[in-house]
Amino acid sequence: MLRNLSVLDLARNSLTGSIPLSLGSSPSLVSLPLRTTPSQGPSRRPLLTVPRFNYCNLVKNYLVGDIPPALFNSTSLRRLNLGRTNFTGSIPAVSNLNSPLQYLTLSVIGLEGTIPSSLGNFSFLRSPLLAANQFQGIIPVSISRIPNLQVLDISYNNFRGTVPPYIYKISSLIYVSLAVNQFTDAIPFDIGYTLPNMILQQNNFQGKIPRSLTKATNLESIILT
């Protein structure tokens, strides 16, 4: 057993096969960056039970199958990056109300379905990056109740209809990207009074650009092209 192993960096290699089960017996493991390492096969669940494991970066790997629900219900993970992997299916439900997760990246994977309302159970979440998937349906209102949410990126998905008004009124939010979806209807007259930075380009918004934007004192940037 590797009792004193705290950081294991396997990035930028050409390793194949699965993540060894024995790594799950390292009680001091804190960080596991596997960035750009073409690991194949299913992820190993014993890793997710290491008590101090708080940073998991699997970006640009070839891991397949469903995202292990244990990743979304860990009692120690603070940063989780699964971007550009080959996971399939949908976002797992979140049942752990005490999760410390703050940064979540699920971009460029190809996940489907809806964003689960249980994502709002991540009470410490600051930055969910969900771009370039195939999500659809309604953005759950529970997201607007996350107290310290700062960044929300759901660009390049299949969302349709009206943007829920509560998205524009999240007081802690400093950046939101809804770009390249199929949102419709008019842009609300009161956007910009709360949100500083908005990316709304390549949707199907209708009507005129609200004149009230000229008086939006908190607005720093908005892209509508």
PDB file of C-alpha atoms in Angstrom:
ATOM      1  CA  MET A   1       0.000   0.000   0.000  1.00  0.00           C
ATOM      2  CA  LEU A   2       1.274   3.483  -0.889  1.00  0.00           C
ATOM      3  CA  ARG A   3       0.406   5.052   2.459  1.00  0.00           C
ATOM      4  CA  ASN A   4       2.224   8.365   1.907  1.00  0.00           C
ATOM      5  CA  LEU A   5       1.280   8.994  -1.741  1.00  0.00           C
ATOM      6  CA  SER A   6      -0.547  12.328  -1.928  1.00  0.00           C
ATOM      7  CA  VAL A   7      -0.140  13.466  -5.557  1.00  0.00           C
ATOM      8  CA  LEU A   8       0.127  11.247  -8.631  1.00  0.00           C
ATOM      9  CA  ASP A   9       0.555  13.019 -11.974  1.00  0.00           C
ATOM     10  CA  LEU A  10       0.293  10.784 -15.044  1.00  0.00           C
ATOM     11  CA  ALA A  11      -0.436  13.517 -17.555  1.00  0.00           C
ATOM     12  CA  ARG A  12       0.912  13.510 -21.109  1.00  0.00           C
ATOM     13  CA  ASN A  13       1.667   9.816 -21.430  1.00  0.00           C
ATOM     14  CA  SER A  14       0.450   7.034 -23.698  1.00  0.00           C
ATOM     15  CA  LEU A  15      -0.720   4.666 -21.004  1.00  0.00           C
ATOM     16  CA  THR A  16      -3.415   2.149 -21.838  1.00  0.00           C
ATOM     17  CA  GLY A  17      -5.724  -0.017 -19.808  1.00  0.00           C
ATOM     18  CA  SER A  18      -7.621   0.882 -16.671  1.00  0.00           C
ATOM     19  CA  ILE A  19      -6.699   2.936 -13.642  1.00  0.00           C
ATOM     20  CA  PRO A  20      -5.208   0.415 -11.145  1.00  0.00           C
ATOM     21  CA  LEU A  21      -7.449  -0.606  -8.281  1.00  0.00           C
ATOM     22  CA  SER A  22      -4.465  -0.422  -5.907  1.00  0.00           C
ATOM     23  CA  LEU A  23      -4.486   3.376  -6.103  1.00  0.00           C
ATOM     24  CA  GLY A  24      -7.675   3.270  -4.093  1.00  0.00           C
ATOM     25  CA  SER A  25      -5.720   1.922  -1.137  1.00  0.00           C
ATOM     26  CA  SER A  26      -3.618   5.094  -0.827  1.00  0.00           C
ATOM     27  CA  PRO A  27      -5.200   6.907   2.145  1.00  0.00           C
ATOM     28  CA  SER A  28      -3.152  10.092   1.632  1.00  0.00           C
ATOM     29  CA  LEU A  29      -4.024  10.578  -2.047  1.00  0.00           C
ATOM     30  CA  VAL A  30      -5.250  14.122  -2.625  1.00  0.00           C
ATOM     31  CA  SER A  31      -4.751  14.819  -6.326  1.00  0.00           C
ATOM     32  CA  LEU A  32      -4.921  12.634  -9.437  1.00  0.00           C
ATOM     33  CA  PRO A  33      -4.240  14.527 -12.685  1.00  0.00           C
ATOM     34  CA  LEU A  34      -4.550  12.214 -15.705  1.00  0.00           C
ATOM     35  CA  ARG A  35      -4.831  15.052 -18.196  1.00  0.00           C
ATOM     36  CA  THR A  36      -4.162  14.071 -21.835  1.00  0.00           C
ATOM     37  CA  THR A  37      -3.321  10.512 -20.783  1.00  0.00           C
ATOM     38  CA  PRO A  38      -5.265   8.146 -23.059  1.00  0.00           C
ATOM     39  CA  SER A  39      -6.510   5.861 -20.288  1.00  0.00           C
ATOM     40  CA  GLN A  40      -9.073   3.416 -21.584  1.00  0.00           C
ATOM     41  CA  GLY A  41     -11.791   1.361 -20.001  1.00  0.00           C
ATOM     42  CA  PRO A  42     -14.119   2.155 -17.109  1.00  0.00           C
ATOM     43  CA  SER A  43     -13.110   4.425 -14.259  1.00  0.00           C
ATOM     44  CA  ARG A  44     -12.229   2.760 -10.980  1.00  0.00           C
ATOM     45  CA  ARG A  45     -14.671   3.355  -8.149  1.00  0.00           C
ATOM     46  CA  PRO A  46     -12.247   2.591  -5.243  1.00  0.00           C
ATOM     47  CA  LEU A  47     -10.443   5.837  -6.092  1.00  0.00           C
ATOM     48  CA  LEU A  48     -13.600   7.712  -5.217  1.00  0.00           C
ATOM     49  CA  THR A  49     -13.616   6.470  -1.631  1.00  0.00           C
ATOM     50  CA  VAL A  50     -10.175   7.813  -0.672  1.00  0.00           C
ATOM     51  CA  PRO A  51     -11.032  10.192   2.214  1.00  0.00           C
ATOM     52  CA  ARG A  52      -8.748  13.104   1.212  1.00  0.00           C
ATOM     53  CA  PHE A  53      -9.229  12.875  -2.558  1.00  0.00           C
ATOM     54  CA  ASN A  54     -10.253  16.417  -3.540  1.00  0.00           C
ATOM     55  CA  TYR A  55      -8.993  17.008  -7.097  1.00  0.00           C
ATOM     56  CA  CYS A  56      -9.736  14.774 -10.097  1.00  0.00           C
ATOM     57  CA  ASN A  57      -8.685  15.837 -13.590  1.00  0.00           C
ATOM     58  CA  LEU A  58      -9.459  13.296 -16.317  1.00  0.00           C
ATOM     59  CA  VAL A  59      -9.621  15.753 -19.218  1.00  0.00           C
ATOM     60  CA  LYS A  60      -8.780  14.423 -22.710  1.00  0.00           C
ATOM     61  CA  ASN A  61      -8.864  10.768 -21.716  1.00  0.00           C
ATOM     62  CA  TYR A  62     -10.652   7.857 -23.363  1.00  0.00           C
ATOM     63  CA  LEU A  63     -12.650   6.704 -20.367  1.00  0.00           C
ATOM     64  CA  VAL A  64     -15.982   5.265 -21.464  1.00  0.00           C
ATOM     65  CA  GLY A  65     -19.371   4.354 -20.063  1.00  0.00           C
ATOM     66  CA  ASP A  66     -21.580   6.273 -17.678  1.00  0.00           C
ATOM     67  CA  ILE A  67     -20.141   8.814 -15.276  1.00  0.00           C
ATOM     68  CA  PRO A  68     -19.805   6.990 -11.924  1.00  0.00           C
ATOM     69  CA  PRO A  69     -22.465   8.394  -9.550  1.00  0.00           C
ATOM     70  CA  ALA A  70     -19.899   8.226  -6.752  1.00  0.00           C
ATOM     71  CA  LEU A  71     -18.033  11.131  -8.364  1.00  0.00           C
ATOM     72  CA  PHE A  72     -21.106  13.297  -7.832  1.00  0.00           C
ATOM     73  CA  ASN A  73     -21.644  12.143  -4.273  1.00  0.00           C
ATOM     74  CA  SER A  74     -18.093  12.287  -2.955  1.00  0.00           C
ATOM     75  CA  THR A  75     -17.572  13.813   0.473  1.00  0.00           C
ATOM     76  CA  SER A  76     -14.130  15.183  -0.424  1.00  0.00           C
ATOM     77  CA  LEU A  77     -13.967  16.219  -4.116  1.00  0.00           C
ATOM     78  CA  ARG A  78     -13.687  19.977  -4.677  1.00  0.00           C
ATOM     79  CA  ARG A  79     -12.618  20.000  -8.323  1.00  0.00           C
ATOM     80  CA  LEU A  80     -13.827  17.563 -10.978  1.00  0.00           C
ATOM     81  CA  ASN A  81     -12.825  17.866 -14.635  1.00  0.00           C
ATOM     82  CA  LEU A  82     -14.175  15.264 -17.053  1.00  0.00           C
ATOM     83  CA  GLY A  83     -13.943  17.471 -20.140  1.00  0.00           C
ATOM     84  CA  ARG A  84     -13.214  15.861 -23.524  1.00  0.00           C
ATOM     85  CA  THR A  85     -13.647  12.311 -22.281  1.00  0.00           C
ATOM     86  CA  ASN A  86     -15.761   9.572 -23.842  1.00  0.00           C
ATOM     87  CA  PHE A  87     -18.299   9.233 -21.063  1.00  0.00           C
ATOM     88  CA  THR A  88     -21.871   8.785 -22.268  1.00  0.00           C
ATOM     89  CA  GLY A  89     -25.347   8.990 -20.810  1.00  0.00           C
ATOM     90  CA  SER A  90     -26.551  11.779 -18.557  1.00  0.00           C
ATOM     91  CA  ILE A  91     -25.438  13.697 -15.482  1.00  0.00           C
ATOM     92  CA  PRO A  92     -25.805  11.505 -12.373  1.00  0.00           C
ATOM     93  CA  ALA A  93     -28.210  12.552  -9.651  1.00  0.00           C
ATOM     94  CA  VAL A  94     -26.704  14.335  -6.663  1.00  0.00           C
ATOM     95  CA  SER A  95     -27.837  12.950  -3.324  1.00  0.00           C
ATOM     96  CA  ASN A  96     -25.035  14.218  -1.080  1.00  0.00           C
ATOM     97  CA  LEU A  97     -26.236  17.525   0.355  1.00  0.00           C
ATOM     98  CA  ASN A  98     -22.851  18.098   2.004  1.00  0.00           C
ATOM     99  CA  SER A  99     -20.663  17.784  -1.084  1.00  0.00           C
ATOM    100  CA  PRO A 100     -17.784  20.317  -1.091  1.00  0.00           C
ATOM    101  CA  LEU A 101     -17.595  20.363  -4.923  1.00  0.00           C
ATOM    102  CA  GLN A 102     -16.834  23.872  -6.222  1.00  0.00           C
ATOM    103  CA  TYR A 103     -15.641  23.452  -9.816  1.00  0.00           C
ATOM    104  CA  LEU A 104     -17.295  21.063 -12.274  1.00  0.00           C
ATOM    105  CA  THR A 105     -16.282  20.669 -15.920  1.00  0.00           C
ATOM    106  CA  LEU A 106     -18.326  18.404 -18.188  1.00  0.00           C
ATOM    107  CA  SER A 107     -17.609  20.215 -21.460  1.00  0.00           C
ATOM    108  CA  VAL A 108     -17.189  18.572 -24.873  1.00  0.00           C
ATOM    109  CA  ILE A 109     -18.306  15.081 -23.888  1.00  0.00           C
ATOM    110  CA  GLY A 110     -21.589  14.425 -25.670  1.00  0.00           C
ATOM    111  CA  LEU A 111     -23.777  13.871 -22.628  1.00  0.00           C
ATOM    112  CA  GLU A 112     -27.521  13.782 -23.245  1.00  0.00           C
ATOM    113  CA  GLY A 113     -30.782  14.364 -21.445  1.00  0.00           C
ATOM    114  CA  THR A 114     -31.621  17.172 -19.068  1.00  0.00           C
ATOM    115  CA  ILE A 115     -29.671  18.944 -16.373  1.00  0.00           C
ATOM    116  CA  PRO A 116     -30.953  17.280 -13.183  1.00  0.00           C
ATOM    117  CA  SER A 117     -32.548  19.529 -10.601  1.00  0.00           C
ATOM    118  CA  SER A 118     -30.413  17.760  -8.005  1.00  0.00           C
ATOM    119  CA  LEU A 119     -27.401  19.666  -9.384  1.00  0.00           C
ATOM    120  CA  GLY A 120     -28.645  22.435  -7.116  1.00  0.00           C
ATOM    121  CA  ASN A 121     -27.679  20.239  -4.168  1.00  0.00           C
ATOM    122  CA  PHE A 122     -24.071  21.280  -4.767  1.00  0.00           C
ATOM    123  CA  SER A 123     -24.374  24.180  -2.350  1.00  0.00           C
ATOM    124  CA  PHE A 124     -20.691  25.161  -2.731  1.00  0.00           C
ATOM    125  CA  LEU A 125     -20.638  25.001  -6.531  1.00  0.00           C
ATOM    126  CA  ARG A 126     -19.082  28.065  -8.180  1.00  0.00           C
ATOM    127  CA  SER A 127     -18.504  27.084 -11.779  1.00  0.00           C
ATOM    128  CA  PRO A 128     -20.439  24.400 -13.694  1.00  0.00           C
ATOM    129  CA  LEU A 129     -19.088  24.222 -17.257  1.00  0.00           C
ATOM    130  CA  LEU A 130     -21.521  22.123 -19.299  1.00  0.00           C
ATOM    131  CA  ALA A 131     -20.793  23.359 -22.822  1.00  0.00           C
ATOM    132  CA  ALA A 132     -20.783  21.320 -26.033  1.00  0.00           C
ATOM    133  CA  ASN A 133     -23.034  18.453 -25.041  1.00  0.00           C
ATOM    134  CA  GLN A 134     -26.547  17.503 -26.133  1.00  0.00           C
ATOM    135  CA  PHE A 135     -28.492  18.750 -23.138  1.00  0.00           C
ATOM    136  CA  GLN A 136     -32.061  19.884 -23.646  1.00  0.00           C
ATOM    137  CA  GLY A 137     -35.185  20.619 -21.674  1.00  0.00           C
ATOM    138  CA  ILE A 138     -35.504  23.243 -18.960  1.00  0.00           C
ATOM    139  CA  ILE A 139     -32.673  24.791 -16.964  1.00  0.00           C
ATOM    140  CA  PRO A 140     -33.672  23.769 -13.424  1.00  0.00           C
ATOM    141  CA  VAL A 141     -34.639  26.552 -11.051  1.00  0.00           C
ATOM    142  CA  SER A 142     -32.545  24.862  -8.362  1.00  0.00           C
ATOM    143  CA  ILE A 143     -29.419  26.215 -10.077  1.00  0.00           C
ATOM    144  CA  SER A 144     -30.547  29.750  -9.264  1.00  0.00           C
ATOM    145  CA  ARG A 145     -30.526  28.840  -5.561  1.00  0.00           C
ATOM    146  CA  ILE A 146     -26.844  27.884  -5.396  1.00  0.00           C
ATOM    147  CA  PRO A 147     -25.579  30.672  -3.121  1.00  0.00           C
ATOM    148  CA  ASN A 148     -22.064  31.225  -4.531  1.00  0.00           C
ATOM    149  CA  LEU A 149     -22.580  30.427  -8.212  1.00  0.00           C
ATOM    150  CA  GLN A 150     -20.251  32.629 -10.294  1.00  0.00           C
ATOM    151  CA  VAL A 151     -19.995  31.055 -13.759  1.00  0.00           C
ATOM    152  CA  LEU A 152     -22.573  29.117 -15.784  1.00  0.00           C
ATOM    153  CA  ASP A 153     -21.713  27.847 -19.259  1.00  0.00           C
ATOM    154  CA  ILE A 154     -24.361  25.824 -21.113  1.00  0.00           C
ATOM    155  CA  SER A 155     -23.369  26.946 -24.611  1.00  0.00           C
ATOM    156  CA  TYR A 156     -23.435  24.612 -27.638  1.00  0.00           C
ATOM    157  CA  ASN A 157     -26.331  22.474 -26.452  1.00  0.00           C
ATOM    158  CA  ASN A 158     -29.913  21.877 -27.592  1.00  0.00           C
ATOM    159  CA  PHE A 159     -31.892  24.112 -25.250  1.00  0.00           C
ATOM    160  CA  ARG A 160     -35.056  25.639 -26.713  1.00  0.00           C
ATOM    161  CA  GLY A 161     -37.759  28.098 -25.816  1.00  0.00           C
ATOM    162  CA  THR A 162     -37.587  30.996 -23.407  1.00  0.00           C
ATOM    163  CA  VAL A 163     -34.610  31.519 -21.132  1.00  0.00           C
ATOM    164  CA  PRO A 164     -35.965  31.168 -17.587  1.00  0.00           C
ATOM    165  CA  PRO A 165     -36.021  34.676 -16.061  1.00  0.00           C
ATOM    166  CA  TYR A 166     -34.308  33.517 -12.885  1.00  0.00           C
ATOM    167  CA  ILE A 167     -31.098  32.888 -14.854  1.00  0.00           C
ATOM    168  CA  TYR A 168     -30.705  36.635 -15.424  1.00  0.00           C
ATOM    169  CA  LYS A 169     -31.270  37.413 -11.748  1.00  0.00           C
ATOM    170  CA  ILE A 170     -28.751  35.222  -9.936  1.00  0.00           C
ATOM    171  CA  SER A 171     -27.057  37.854  -7.798  1.00  0.00           C
ATOM    172  CA  SER A 172     -23.742  36.010  -7.392  1.00  0.00           C
ATOM    173  CA  LEU A 173     -23.330  35.215 -11.109  1.00  0.00           C
ATOM    174  CA  ILE A 174     -20.621  37.155 -12.973  1.00  0.00           C
ATOM    175  CA  TYR A 175     -20.578  35.231 -16.271  1.00  0.00           C
ATOM    176  CA  VAL A 176     -23.186  33.239 -18.162  1.00  0.00           C
ATOM    177  CA  SER A 177     -22.953  31.763 -21.653  1.00  0.00           C
ATOM    178  CA  LEU A 178     -26.120  30.579 -23.387  1.00  0.00           C
ATOM    179  CA  ALA A 179     -24.544  30.782 -26.846  1.00  0.00           C
ATOM    180  CA  VAL A 180     -25.356  28.456 -29.741  1.00  0.00           C
ATOM    181  CA  ASN A 181     -28.624  27.006 -28.508  1.00  0.00           C
ATOM    182  CA  GLN A 182     -32.160  27.498 -29.810  1.00  0.00           C
ATOM    183  CA  PHE A 183     -33.539  29.960 -27.293  1.00  0.00           C
ATOM    184  CA  THR A 184     -36.373  32.142 -28.590  1.00  0.00           C
ATOM    185  CA  ASP A 185     -38.597  35.072 -27.590  1.00  0.00           C
ATOM    186  CA  ALA A 186     -37.422  38.553 -26.696  1.00  0.00           C
ATOM    187  CA  ILE A 187     -34.419  39.521 -24.630  1.00  0.00           C
ATOM    188  CA  PRO A 188     -35.762  40.740 -21.254  1.00  0.00           C
ATOM    189  CA  PHE A 189     -35.629  44.490 -20.683  1.00  0.00           C
ATOM    190  CA  ASP A 190     -34.083  44.123 -17.228  1.00  0.00           C
ATOM    191  CA  ILE A 191     -31.011  42.029 -18.078  1.00  0.00           C
ATOM    192  CA  GLY A 192     -27.734  43.627 -17.133  1.00  0.00           C
ATOM    193  CA  TYR A 193     -28.917  45.024 -13.831  1.00  0.00           C
ATOM    194  CA  THR A 194     -27.497  41.976 -12.074  1.00  0.00           C
ATOM    195  CA  LEU A 195     -25.333  40.081 -14.569  1.00  0.00           C
ATOM    196  CA  PRO A 196     -22.013  41.683 -15.613  1.00  0.00           C
ATOM    197  CA  ASN A 197     -21.098  39.372 -18.520  1.00  0.00           C
ATOM    198  CA  MET A 198     -23.448  37.551 -20.910  1.00  0.00           C
ATOM    199  CA  ILE A 199     -22.840  35.544 -24.077  1.00  0.00           C
ATOM    200  CA  LEU A 200     -26.134  35.096 -25.952  1.00  0.00           C
ATOM    201  CA  GLN A 201     -24.978  34.758 -29.551  1.00  0.00           C
ATOM    202  CA  GLN A 202     -26.359  32.361 -32.176  1.00  0.00           C
ATOM    203  CA  ASN A 203     -29.799  31.775 -30.738  1.00  0.00           C
ATOM    204  CA  ASN A 204     -33.224  32.635 -32.128  1.00  0.00           C
ATOM    205  CA  PHE A 205     -34.045  35.676 -30.017  1.00  0.00           C
ATOM    206  CA  GLN A 206     -36.680  37.979 -31.475  1.00  0.00           C
ATOM    207  CA  GLY A 207     -37.669  41.597 -31.168  1.00  0.00           C
ATOM    208  CA  LYS A 208     -35.524  44.625 -30.444  1.00  0.00           C
ATOM    209  CA  ILE A 209     -32.470  45.001 -28.261  1.00  0.00           C
ATOM    210  CA  PRO A 210     -33.784  46.554 -25.029  1.00  0.00           C
ATOM    211  CA  ARG A 211     -32.923  50.238 -24.625  1.00  0.00           C
ATOM    212  CA  SER A 212     -32.604  49.576 -20.925  1.00  0.00           C
ATOM    213  CA  LEU A 213     -29.191  48.036 -21.624  1.00  0.00           C
ATOM    214  CA  THR A 214     -27.801  51.573 -21.819  1.00  0.00           C
ATOM    215  CA  LYS A 215     -28.715  52.003 -18.165  1.00  0.00           C
ATOM    216  CA  ALA A 216     -27.549  48.600 -16.955  1.00  0.00           C
ATOM    217  CA  THR A 217     -24.970  49.769 -14.459  1.00  0.00           C
ATOM    218  CA  ASN A 218     -23.562  46.309 -13.721  1.00  0.00           C
ATOM    219  CA  LEU A 219     -23.177  45.285 -17.356  1.00  0.00           C
ATOM    220  CA  GLU A 220     -19.580  44.906 -18.551  1.00  0.00           C
ATOM    221  CA  SER A 221     -19.976  42.838 -21.719  1.00  0.00           C
ATOM    222  CA  ILE A 222     -22.764  41.285 -23.759  1.00  0.00           C
ATOM    223  CA  ILE A 223     -22.443  39.401 -27.059  1.00  0.00           C
ATOM    224  CA  LEU A 224     -25.572  39.062 -29.206  1.00  0.00           C
ATOM    225  CA  THR A 225     -24.173  38.390 -32.692  1.00  0.00           C
TER     226      THR A 225
END
